Coordinates of C-alpha atoms and ligand atoms in Angstrom, one line a residue:
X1 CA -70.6 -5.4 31.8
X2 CA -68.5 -7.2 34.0
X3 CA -66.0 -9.3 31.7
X4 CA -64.2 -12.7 33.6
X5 CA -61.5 -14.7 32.7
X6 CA -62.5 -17.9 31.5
X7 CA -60.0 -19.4 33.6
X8 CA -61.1 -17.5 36.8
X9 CA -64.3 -16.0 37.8
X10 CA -62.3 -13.7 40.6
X11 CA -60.3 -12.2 38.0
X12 CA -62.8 -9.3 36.4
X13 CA -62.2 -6.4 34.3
X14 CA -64.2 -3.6 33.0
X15 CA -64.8 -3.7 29.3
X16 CA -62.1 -1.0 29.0
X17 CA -59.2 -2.7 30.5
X18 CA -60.3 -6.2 29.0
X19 CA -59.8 -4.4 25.4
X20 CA -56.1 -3.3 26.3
X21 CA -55.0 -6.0 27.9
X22 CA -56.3 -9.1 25.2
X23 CA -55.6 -11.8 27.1
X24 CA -55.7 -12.7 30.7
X25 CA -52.6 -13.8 33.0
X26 CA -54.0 -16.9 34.1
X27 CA -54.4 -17.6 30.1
X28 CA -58.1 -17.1 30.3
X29 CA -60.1 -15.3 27.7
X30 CA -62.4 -12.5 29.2
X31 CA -65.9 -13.3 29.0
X32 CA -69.4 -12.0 30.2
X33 CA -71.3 -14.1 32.6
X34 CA -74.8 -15.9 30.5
X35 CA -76.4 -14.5 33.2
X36 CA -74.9 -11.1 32.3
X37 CA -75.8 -12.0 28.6
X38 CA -79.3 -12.7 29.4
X39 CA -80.0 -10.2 31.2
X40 CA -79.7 -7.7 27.7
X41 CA -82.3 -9.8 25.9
X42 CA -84.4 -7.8 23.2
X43 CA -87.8 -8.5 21.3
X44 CA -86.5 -8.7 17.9
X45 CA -89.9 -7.0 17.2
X46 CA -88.6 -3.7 18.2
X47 CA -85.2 -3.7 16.4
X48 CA -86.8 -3.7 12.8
X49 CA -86.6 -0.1 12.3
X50 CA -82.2 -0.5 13.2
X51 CA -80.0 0.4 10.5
X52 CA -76.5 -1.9 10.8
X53 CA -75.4 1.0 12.4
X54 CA -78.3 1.3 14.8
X55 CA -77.8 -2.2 15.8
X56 CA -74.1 -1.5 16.0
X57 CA -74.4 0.7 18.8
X58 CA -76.8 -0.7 20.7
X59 CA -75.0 -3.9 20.8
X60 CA -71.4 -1.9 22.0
X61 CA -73.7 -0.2 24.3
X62 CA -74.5 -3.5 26.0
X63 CA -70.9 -4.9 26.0
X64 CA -68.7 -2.0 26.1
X65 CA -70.7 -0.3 28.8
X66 CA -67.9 2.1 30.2
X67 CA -67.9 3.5 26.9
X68 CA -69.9 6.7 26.6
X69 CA -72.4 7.3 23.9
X70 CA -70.8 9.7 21.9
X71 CA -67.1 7.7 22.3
X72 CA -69.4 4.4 20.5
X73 CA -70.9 6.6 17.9
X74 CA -67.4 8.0 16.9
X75 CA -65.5 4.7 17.2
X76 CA -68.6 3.6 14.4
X77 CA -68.4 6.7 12.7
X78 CA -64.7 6.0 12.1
X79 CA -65.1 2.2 10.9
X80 CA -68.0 1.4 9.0
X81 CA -68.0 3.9 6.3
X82 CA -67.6 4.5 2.6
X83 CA -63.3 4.5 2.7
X84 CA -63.4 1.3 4.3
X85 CA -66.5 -0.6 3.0
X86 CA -67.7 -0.7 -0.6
X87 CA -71.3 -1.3 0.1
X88 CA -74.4 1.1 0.3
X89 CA -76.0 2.6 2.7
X90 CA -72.9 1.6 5.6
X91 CA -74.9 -1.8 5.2
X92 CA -71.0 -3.6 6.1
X93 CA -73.1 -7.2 5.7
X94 CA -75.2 -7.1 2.7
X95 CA -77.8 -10.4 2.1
X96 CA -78.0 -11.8 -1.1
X97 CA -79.3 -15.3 -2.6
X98 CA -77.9 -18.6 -3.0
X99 CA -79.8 -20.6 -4.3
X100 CA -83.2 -21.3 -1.9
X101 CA -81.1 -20.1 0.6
X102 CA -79.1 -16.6 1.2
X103 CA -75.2 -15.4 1.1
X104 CA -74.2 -12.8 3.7
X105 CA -71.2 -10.9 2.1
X106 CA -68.9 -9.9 4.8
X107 CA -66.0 -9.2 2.4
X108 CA -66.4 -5.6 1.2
X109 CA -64.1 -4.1 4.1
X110 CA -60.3 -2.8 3.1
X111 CA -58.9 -6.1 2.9
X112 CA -61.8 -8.2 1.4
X113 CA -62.5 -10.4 4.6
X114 CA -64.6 -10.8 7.3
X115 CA -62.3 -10.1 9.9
X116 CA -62.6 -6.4 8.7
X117 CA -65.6 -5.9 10.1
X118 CA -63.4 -6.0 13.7
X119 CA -60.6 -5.0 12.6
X120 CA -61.8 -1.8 11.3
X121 CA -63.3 -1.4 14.9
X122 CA -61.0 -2.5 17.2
X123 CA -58.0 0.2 16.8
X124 CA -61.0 2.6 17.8
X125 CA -62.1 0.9 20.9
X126 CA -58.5 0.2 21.8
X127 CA -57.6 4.0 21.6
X128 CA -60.6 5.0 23.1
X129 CA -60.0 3.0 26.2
X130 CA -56.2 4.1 26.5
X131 CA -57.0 7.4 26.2
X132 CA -59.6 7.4 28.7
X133 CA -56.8 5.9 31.0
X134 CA -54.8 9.0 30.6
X135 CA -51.6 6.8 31.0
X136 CA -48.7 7.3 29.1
X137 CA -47.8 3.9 27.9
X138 CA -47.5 2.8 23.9
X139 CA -49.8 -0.1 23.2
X140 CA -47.9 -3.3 21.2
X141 CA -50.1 -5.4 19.8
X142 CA -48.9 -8.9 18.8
X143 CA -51.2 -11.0 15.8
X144 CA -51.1 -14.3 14.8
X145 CA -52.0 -14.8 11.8
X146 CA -53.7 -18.1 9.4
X147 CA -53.8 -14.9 6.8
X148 CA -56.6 -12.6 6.9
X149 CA -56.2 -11.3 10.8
X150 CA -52.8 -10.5 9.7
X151 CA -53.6 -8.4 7.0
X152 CA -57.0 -6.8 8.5
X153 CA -55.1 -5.7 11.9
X154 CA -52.3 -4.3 9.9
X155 CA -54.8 -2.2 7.8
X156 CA -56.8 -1.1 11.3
X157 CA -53.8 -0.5 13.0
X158 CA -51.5 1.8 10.6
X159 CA -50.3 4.3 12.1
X160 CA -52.4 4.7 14.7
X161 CA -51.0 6.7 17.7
X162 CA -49.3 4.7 20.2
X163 CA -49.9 2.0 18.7
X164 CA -47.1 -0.6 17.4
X165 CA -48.4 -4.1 15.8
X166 CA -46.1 -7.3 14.8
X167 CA -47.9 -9.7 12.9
X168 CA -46.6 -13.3 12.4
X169 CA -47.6 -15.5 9.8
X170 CA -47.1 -19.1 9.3
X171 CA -44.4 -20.2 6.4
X172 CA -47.0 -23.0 5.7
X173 CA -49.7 -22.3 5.2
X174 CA -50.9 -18.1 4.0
X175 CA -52.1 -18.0 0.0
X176 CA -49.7 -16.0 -1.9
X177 CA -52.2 -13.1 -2.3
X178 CA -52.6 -13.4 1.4
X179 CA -48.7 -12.8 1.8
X180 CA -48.3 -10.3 -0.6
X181 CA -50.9 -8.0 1.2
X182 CA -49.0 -8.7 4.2
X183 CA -45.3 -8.0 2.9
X184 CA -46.6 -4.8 1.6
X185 CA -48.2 -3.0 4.2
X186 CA -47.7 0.2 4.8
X187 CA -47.3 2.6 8.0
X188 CA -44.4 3.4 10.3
X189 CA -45.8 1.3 13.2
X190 CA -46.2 -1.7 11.3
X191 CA -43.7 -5.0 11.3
X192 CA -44.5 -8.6 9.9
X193 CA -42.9 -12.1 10.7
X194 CA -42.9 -15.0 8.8
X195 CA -42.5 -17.9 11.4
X196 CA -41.0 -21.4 10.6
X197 CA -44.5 -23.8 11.5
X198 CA -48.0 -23.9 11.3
X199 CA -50.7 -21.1 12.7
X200 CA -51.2 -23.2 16.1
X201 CA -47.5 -22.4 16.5
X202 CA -47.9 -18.9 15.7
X203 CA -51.2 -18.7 18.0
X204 CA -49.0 -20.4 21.0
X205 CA -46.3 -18.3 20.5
X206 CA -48.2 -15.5 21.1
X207 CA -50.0 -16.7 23.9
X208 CA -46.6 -17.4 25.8
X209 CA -45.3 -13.8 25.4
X210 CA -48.7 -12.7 26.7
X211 CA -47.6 -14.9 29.8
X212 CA -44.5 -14.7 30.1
X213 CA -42.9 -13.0 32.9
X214 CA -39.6 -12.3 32.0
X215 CA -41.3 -10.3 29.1
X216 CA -43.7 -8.9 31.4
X217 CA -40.9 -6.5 33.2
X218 CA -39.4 -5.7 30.1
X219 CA -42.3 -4.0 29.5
X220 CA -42.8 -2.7 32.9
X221 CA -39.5 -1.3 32.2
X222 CA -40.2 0.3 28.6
X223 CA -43.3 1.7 29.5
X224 CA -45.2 -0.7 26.9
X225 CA -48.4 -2.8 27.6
X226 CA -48.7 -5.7 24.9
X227 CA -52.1 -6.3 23.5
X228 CA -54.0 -8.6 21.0
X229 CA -55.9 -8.2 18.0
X230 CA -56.4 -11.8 17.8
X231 CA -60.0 -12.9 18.3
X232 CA -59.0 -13.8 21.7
X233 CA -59.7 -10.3 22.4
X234 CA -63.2 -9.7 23.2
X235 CA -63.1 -6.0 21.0
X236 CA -63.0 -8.8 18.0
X237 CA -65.8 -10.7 19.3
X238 CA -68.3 -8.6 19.7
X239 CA -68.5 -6.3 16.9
X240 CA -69.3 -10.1 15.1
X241 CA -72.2 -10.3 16.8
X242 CA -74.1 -7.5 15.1
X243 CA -74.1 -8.7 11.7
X244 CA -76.2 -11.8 12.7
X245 CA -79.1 -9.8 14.3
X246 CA -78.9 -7.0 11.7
X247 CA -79.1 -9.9 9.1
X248 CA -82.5 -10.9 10.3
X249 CA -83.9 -7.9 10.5
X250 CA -82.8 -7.4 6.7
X251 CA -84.5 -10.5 6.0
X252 CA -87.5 -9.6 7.7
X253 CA -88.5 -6.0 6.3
X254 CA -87.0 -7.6 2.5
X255 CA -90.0 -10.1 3.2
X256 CA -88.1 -13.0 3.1
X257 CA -88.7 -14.3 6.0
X258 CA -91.6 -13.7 8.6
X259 CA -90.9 -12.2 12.1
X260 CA -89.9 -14.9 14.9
X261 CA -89.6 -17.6 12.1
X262 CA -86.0 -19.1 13.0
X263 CA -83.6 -19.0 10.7
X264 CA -80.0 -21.3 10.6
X265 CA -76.6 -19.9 9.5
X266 CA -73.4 -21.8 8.3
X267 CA -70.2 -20.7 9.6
X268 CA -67.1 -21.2 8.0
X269 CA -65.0 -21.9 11.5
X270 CA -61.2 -21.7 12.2
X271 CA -60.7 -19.9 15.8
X272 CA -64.8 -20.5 16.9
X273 CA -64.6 -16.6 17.1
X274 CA -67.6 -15.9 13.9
X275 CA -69.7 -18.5 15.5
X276 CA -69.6 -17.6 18.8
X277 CA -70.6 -14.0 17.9
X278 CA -73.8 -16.1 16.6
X279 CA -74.4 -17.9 19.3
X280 CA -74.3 -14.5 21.6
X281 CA -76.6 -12.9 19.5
X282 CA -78.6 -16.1 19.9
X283 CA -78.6 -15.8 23.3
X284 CA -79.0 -12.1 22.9
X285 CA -82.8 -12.9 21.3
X286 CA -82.2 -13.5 17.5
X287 CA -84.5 -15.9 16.0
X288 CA -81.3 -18.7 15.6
X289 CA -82.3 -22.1 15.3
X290 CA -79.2 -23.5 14.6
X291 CA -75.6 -22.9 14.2
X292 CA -73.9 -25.4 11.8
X293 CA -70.2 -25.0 12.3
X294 CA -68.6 -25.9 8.9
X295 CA -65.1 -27.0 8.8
X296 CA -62.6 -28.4 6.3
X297 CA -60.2 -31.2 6.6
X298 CA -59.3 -29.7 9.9
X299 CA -62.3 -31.1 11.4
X300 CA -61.2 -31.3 15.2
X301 CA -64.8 -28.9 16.2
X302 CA -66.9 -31.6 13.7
X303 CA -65.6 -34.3 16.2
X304 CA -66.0 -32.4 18.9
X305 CA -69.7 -31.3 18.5
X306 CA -70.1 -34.6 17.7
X307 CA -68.9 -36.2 20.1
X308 CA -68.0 -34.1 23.4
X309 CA -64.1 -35.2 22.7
X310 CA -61.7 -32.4 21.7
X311 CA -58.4 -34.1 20.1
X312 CA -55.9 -31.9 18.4
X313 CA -53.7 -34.4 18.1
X314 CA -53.8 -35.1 14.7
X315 CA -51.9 -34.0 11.5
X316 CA -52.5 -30.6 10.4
X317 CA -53.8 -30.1 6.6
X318 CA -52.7 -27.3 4.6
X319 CA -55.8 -26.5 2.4
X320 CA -57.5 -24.2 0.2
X321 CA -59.1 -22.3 2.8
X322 CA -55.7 -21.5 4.9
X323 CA -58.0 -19.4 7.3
X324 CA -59.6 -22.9 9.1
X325 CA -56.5 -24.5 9.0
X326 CA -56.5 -24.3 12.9
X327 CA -56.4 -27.2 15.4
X328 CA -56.6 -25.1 18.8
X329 CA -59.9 -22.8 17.9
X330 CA -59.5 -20.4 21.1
X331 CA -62.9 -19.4 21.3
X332 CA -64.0 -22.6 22.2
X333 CA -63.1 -21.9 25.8
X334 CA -65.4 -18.7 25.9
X335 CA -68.5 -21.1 24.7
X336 CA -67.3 -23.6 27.7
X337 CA -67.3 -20.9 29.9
X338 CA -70.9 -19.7 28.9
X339 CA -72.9 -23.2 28.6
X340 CA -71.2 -24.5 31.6
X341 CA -72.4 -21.8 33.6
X342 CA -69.4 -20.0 34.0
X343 CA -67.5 -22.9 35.7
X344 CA -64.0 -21.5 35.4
X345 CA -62.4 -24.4 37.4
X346 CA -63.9 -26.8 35.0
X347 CA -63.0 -24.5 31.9
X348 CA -59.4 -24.4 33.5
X349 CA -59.2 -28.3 33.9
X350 CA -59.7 -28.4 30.5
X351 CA -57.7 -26.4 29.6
X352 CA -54.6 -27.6 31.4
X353 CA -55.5 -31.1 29.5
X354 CA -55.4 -29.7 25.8
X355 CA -51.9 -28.0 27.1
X356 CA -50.5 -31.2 28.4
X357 CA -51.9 -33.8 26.5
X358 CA -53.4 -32.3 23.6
X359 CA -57.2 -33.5 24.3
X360 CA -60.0 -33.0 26.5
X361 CA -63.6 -34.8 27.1
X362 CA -66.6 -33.1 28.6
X363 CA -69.3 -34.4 30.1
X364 CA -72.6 -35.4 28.4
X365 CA -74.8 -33.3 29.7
X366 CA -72.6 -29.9 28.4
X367 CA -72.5 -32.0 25.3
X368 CA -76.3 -32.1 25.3
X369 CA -76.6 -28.2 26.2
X370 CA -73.4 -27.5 23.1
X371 CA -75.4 -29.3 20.7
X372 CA -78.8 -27.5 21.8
X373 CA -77.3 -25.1 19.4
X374 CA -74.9 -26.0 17.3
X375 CA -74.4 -28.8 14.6
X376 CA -70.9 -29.7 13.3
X377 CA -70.3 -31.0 9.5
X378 CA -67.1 -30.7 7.6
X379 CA -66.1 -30.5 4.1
X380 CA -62.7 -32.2 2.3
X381 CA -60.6 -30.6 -0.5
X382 CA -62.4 -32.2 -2.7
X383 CA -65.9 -31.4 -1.8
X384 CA -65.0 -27.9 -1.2
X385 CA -63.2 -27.8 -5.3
X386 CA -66.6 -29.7 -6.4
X387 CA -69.1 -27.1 -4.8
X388 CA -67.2 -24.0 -6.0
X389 CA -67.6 -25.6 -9.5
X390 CA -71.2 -26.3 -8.9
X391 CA -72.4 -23.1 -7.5
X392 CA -70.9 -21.5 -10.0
X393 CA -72.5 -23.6 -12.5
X394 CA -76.0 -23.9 -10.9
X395 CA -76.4 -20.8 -8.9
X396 CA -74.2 -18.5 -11.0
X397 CA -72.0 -17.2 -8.2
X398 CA -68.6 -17.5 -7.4
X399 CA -67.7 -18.2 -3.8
X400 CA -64.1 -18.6 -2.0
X401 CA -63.3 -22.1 -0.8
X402 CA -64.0 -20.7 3.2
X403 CA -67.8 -20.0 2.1
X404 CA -67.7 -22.9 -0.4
X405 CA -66.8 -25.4 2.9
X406 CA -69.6 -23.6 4.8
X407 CA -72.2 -24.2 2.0
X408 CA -71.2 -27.7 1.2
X409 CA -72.3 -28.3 5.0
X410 CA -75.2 -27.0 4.3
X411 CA -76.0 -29.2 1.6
X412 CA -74.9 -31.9 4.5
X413 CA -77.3 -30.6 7.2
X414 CA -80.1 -30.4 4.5
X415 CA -79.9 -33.8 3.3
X416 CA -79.2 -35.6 6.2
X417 CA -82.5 -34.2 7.6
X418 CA -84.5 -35.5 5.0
X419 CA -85.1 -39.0 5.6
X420 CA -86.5 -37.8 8.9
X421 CA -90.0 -36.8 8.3
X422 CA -89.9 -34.6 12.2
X423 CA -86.7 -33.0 11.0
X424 CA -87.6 -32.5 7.6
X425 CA -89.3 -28.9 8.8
X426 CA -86.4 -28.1 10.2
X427 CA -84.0 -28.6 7.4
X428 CA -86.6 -26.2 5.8
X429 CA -85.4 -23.6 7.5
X430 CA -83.9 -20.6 5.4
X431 CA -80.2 -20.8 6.0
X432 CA -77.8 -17.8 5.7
X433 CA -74.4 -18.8 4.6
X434 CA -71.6 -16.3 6.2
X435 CA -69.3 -15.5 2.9
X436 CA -66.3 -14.5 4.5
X437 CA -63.6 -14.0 2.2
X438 CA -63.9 -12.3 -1.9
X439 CA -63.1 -15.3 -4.2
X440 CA -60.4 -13.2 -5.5
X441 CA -58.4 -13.4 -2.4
X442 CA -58.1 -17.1 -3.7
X443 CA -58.3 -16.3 -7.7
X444 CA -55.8 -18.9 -8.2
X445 CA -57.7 -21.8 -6.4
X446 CA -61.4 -20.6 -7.7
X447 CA -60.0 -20.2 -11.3
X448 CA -58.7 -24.0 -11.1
X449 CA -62.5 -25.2 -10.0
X450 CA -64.1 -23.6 -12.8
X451 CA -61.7 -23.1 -15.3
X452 CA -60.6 -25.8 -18.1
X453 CA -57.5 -24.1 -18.9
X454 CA -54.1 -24.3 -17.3
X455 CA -54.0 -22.0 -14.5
X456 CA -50.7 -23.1 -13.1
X457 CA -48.9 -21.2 -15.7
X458 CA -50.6 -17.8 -14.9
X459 CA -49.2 -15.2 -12.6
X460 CA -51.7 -14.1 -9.6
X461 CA -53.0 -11.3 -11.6
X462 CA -53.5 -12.7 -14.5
X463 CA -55.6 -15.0 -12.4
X464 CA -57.5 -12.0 -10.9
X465 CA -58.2 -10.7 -14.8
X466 CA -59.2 -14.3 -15.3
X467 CA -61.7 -14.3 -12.7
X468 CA -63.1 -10.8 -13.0
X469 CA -63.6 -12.1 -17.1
X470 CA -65.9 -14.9 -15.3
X471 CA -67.4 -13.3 -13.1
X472 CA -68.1 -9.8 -14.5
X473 CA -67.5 -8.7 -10.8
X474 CA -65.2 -6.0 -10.1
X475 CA -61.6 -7.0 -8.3
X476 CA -61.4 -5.0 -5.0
X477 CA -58.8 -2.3 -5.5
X478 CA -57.0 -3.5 -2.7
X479 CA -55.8 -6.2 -4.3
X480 CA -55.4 -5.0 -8.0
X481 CA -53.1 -2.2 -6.3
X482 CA -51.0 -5.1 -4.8
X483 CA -49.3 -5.7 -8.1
X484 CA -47.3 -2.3 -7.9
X485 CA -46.9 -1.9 -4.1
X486 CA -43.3 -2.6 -2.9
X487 CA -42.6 -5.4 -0.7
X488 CA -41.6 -4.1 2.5
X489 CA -41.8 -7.5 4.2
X490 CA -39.3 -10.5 3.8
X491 CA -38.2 -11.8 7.6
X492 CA -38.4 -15.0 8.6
X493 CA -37.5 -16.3 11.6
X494 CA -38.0 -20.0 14.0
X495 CA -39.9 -19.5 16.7
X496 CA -37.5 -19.3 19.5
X497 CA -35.9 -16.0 17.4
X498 CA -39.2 -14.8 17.3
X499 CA -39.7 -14.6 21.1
X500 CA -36.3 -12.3 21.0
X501 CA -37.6 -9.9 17.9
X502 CA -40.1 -9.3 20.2
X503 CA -38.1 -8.3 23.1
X504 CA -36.1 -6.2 20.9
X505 CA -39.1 -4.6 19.7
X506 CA -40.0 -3.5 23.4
X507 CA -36.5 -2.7 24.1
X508 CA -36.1 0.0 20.8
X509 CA -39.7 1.4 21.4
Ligands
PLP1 C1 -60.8 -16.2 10.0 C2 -61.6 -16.7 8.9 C3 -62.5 -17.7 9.1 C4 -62.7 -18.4 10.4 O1 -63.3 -17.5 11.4 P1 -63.1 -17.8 13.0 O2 -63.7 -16.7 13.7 O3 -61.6 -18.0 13.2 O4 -63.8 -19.1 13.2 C5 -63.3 -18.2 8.0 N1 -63.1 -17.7 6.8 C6 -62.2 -16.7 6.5 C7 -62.1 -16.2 5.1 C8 -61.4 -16.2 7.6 O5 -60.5 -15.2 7.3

């Protein structure tokens, strides 16, 4: 599989390389061609039998094609098992109900978010490749964080041979749980930087060091190649893209749904990576009618989808669900690069204008083709508070505010069908909501929706007891343990300092 930068067609690596390196010079994201997407297309018919880890490998096997087979089966082997994920059966993505519709549970990895199910992954795929290169070079991988990255690359990346990872979280913006699993990570490879701003400052700051060529030589001369665990990095992306097809077939031998019936799924969206992996598995032959993007007060992708103009500037909200707080969702430029048929000079154009002026427009026709698939709705604090106290109340589960937002625009999508008799079969669709964080992660914000008492005056774990009391669901022992674990954590730094903390780092490697 042939893997281009978004930003230039000319500019190719194999899947390999594209994992090391994360990013592309030109500031491009490396992408197949849809023509190179297209080309894997499968009869859903014949993947019923696939376990998740079935559907696992043949999904690497199409994307990481310069792996072996034995190289995929170990990196799996090594991932998505009992130490990492409490589920049974390796079934990383488990389907339960919600109400008339279904919760996929992606929070049962080491660090009770979705971005586990990469993160786990990744450090495999990237050692894999770097040994195969037989080079001699240590890997530094540089994360920015709106919370759970952080944590998850940390966790997948601890002490991993040659491997060094910073990760830099904003000052605004993390939940304290979020920056207590942070501050107490363990492993000898590890470091992590609180940075004075907002994510989109810690997401630009690490895409200027990738491209920065002052920074460049210094690693030239250290012997170090930098690399990403950010969702720009296309090991993150596709290991998302399993959980959607192995979904359906769950759904389909559990009866709940008949083969080829189209389903939709609700994505709680920050960095477009979760939706994206959708949309390839879409592509990819999945019975996906829609894709309903789902974001909070952030809602630059609902105006967007809506209407073909991309504006970031705007004032950045810090709520509830820190992990959408994003104004620049990076993946956004991969779906550009696909549904404009991998137009890299147009992709670039638009580019340049989000970097110089903050917005971009594109034309109606690729609006047309972006909307084919996707629907956009977004939910405020408010809304999101209301519908963790309701689905609590009505459909006896608890759900962090990210999945709360994602099911409130459900309820959106739903209703706003109805008046419509032709759309009304679609809005009957069975809907999969992607749960993508434990509610404890946020105890202290959950608690306060469904909880009478006063919650300010409780400490975090008492909050976590609180909950558990509620929901007679056992805390993840990676966060219980928290409450003992020494903080090893405590830097903060602006973001010019940061930029030298990095050169240091390369320098002392
Ligand atoms: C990262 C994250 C999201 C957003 O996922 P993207 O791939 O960035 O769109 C949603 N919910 C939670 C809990 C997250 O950690």
């Amino acid at each position: 599989m042939k893997l281009h930068s978004t930003r230039n067609l000319n500019e190719i690596k194999n899947p390999k390389d594209a994992i090391i390196k994360g990013l592309s010079d030109d500031g491009g994201l490396y992408c197949p061609k849809y023509e190179d997407i297209i080309a894997h297309k499968f009869n859903i018919k014949d993947l019923l039998s696939n376990n998740y880890t079935d559907t696992a490998k043949l999904i690497f096997t199409i994307f990481f094609d310069d792996f072996i087979d034995k190289e995929i089966e170990a990196c799996i082997n090594a991932s998505y098992n009992k130490n990492n994920f409490d589920v049974a059966n390796n079934n990383i993505a488990p389907i339960t109900k919600l109400g008339n519709n279904f919760l996929m549970e992606l929070y049962h990895g080491p660090t009770s978010a979705f971005k586990d199910v990469a993160l786990t992954i990744l450090p495999q795929f990237l050692t894999t490749a770097y040994k195969s290169k037989g080079e001699n070079k240590k890997v530094y991988i540089l994360t920015a964080t709106s919370g759970d990255t952080g944590k998850a690359a940390l966790s997948g990346f601890k002490d991993v041979e040659n491997v060094s990872i910073t990760v830099f979280y904003p000052t605004d913006g993390v939940s304290n749980i979020q920056k207590l699993q942070m501050q107490t990570s363990e492993g000898n490879n590890v470091s992590v930087v609180a940075v004075k701003g907002d994510f989109d400052d810690c997401q630009r700051l690490v895409k200027e060091i990738y491209t920065d060529a002052d920074i460049k030589k210094i690693c030239n001369e250290n012997n170090v190649v930098l690399s990403s665990a950010n969702s720009i990095n296309i090991g993150r992306l596709v290991p998302q893209i399993v959980y959607y097809i192995q979904s359906y077939i769950d759904l389909v031998n559990e009866n709940c749904i008949k083969l080829n019936d189209e389903i939709n799924f609700v994505v709680p969206t920050g960095n477009f990576g979760d939706i994206l992996a959708g949309y390839i598995a879409k592509l990819l032959g999945t019975p996906i009618n829609k894709l309903i993007c789902a974001s909070n007060d952030n809602k630059v992708l609902t105006d967007f989808i809506n209407t073909g103009m991309y504006d970031k500037n705007r004032e950045l909200y810090k709520t509830i669900s820190p992990s959408m707080d994003i104004l620049v969702s990076s993946n956004l430029e991969r779906l550009l690069f696909l549904l404009s048929g991998n137009d890299d000079k147009l992709v670039k154009e638009l580019m340049d204008d989000l970097n110089e002026k903050g917005i971009y427009k594109v034309s109606d026709n690729l609006l047309l083709k972006i909307k084919e698939s996707f629907v956009a709705y977004y939910a405020s604090q408010d809304e999101c508070k209301k519908t963790i106290k309701e689905t609590f109340e009505k459909d006896g589960r608890i759900i962090d505010p990210h999945t709360a937002v994602a099911y409130n625009c459900l309820k959106k999508y739903l209703s706003s069908n109805h008046d419509n008799i032709s759309k009304k079969s679609e809005s009957e669709k069975p809907a999969v909501v992607l749960s993508t964080a434990s509610p404890y992660k946020f105890a202290r914000d959950v608690l306060k929706c469904i909880s009478e008492d006063n919650i300010d005056a409780l400490d975090d774990f008492t909050c976590l007891d609180k909950l558990n009391e509620l929901t007679k669901e056992p805390i993840p022992k990676n966060l219980s343990k928290l409450k003992t674990k020494e903080k090893r954590f405590d830097t903060t730094l602006d973001y010019s300092e940061s930029k030298n903390y990095v050169v240091n780092n390369i320098k002392n490697d």
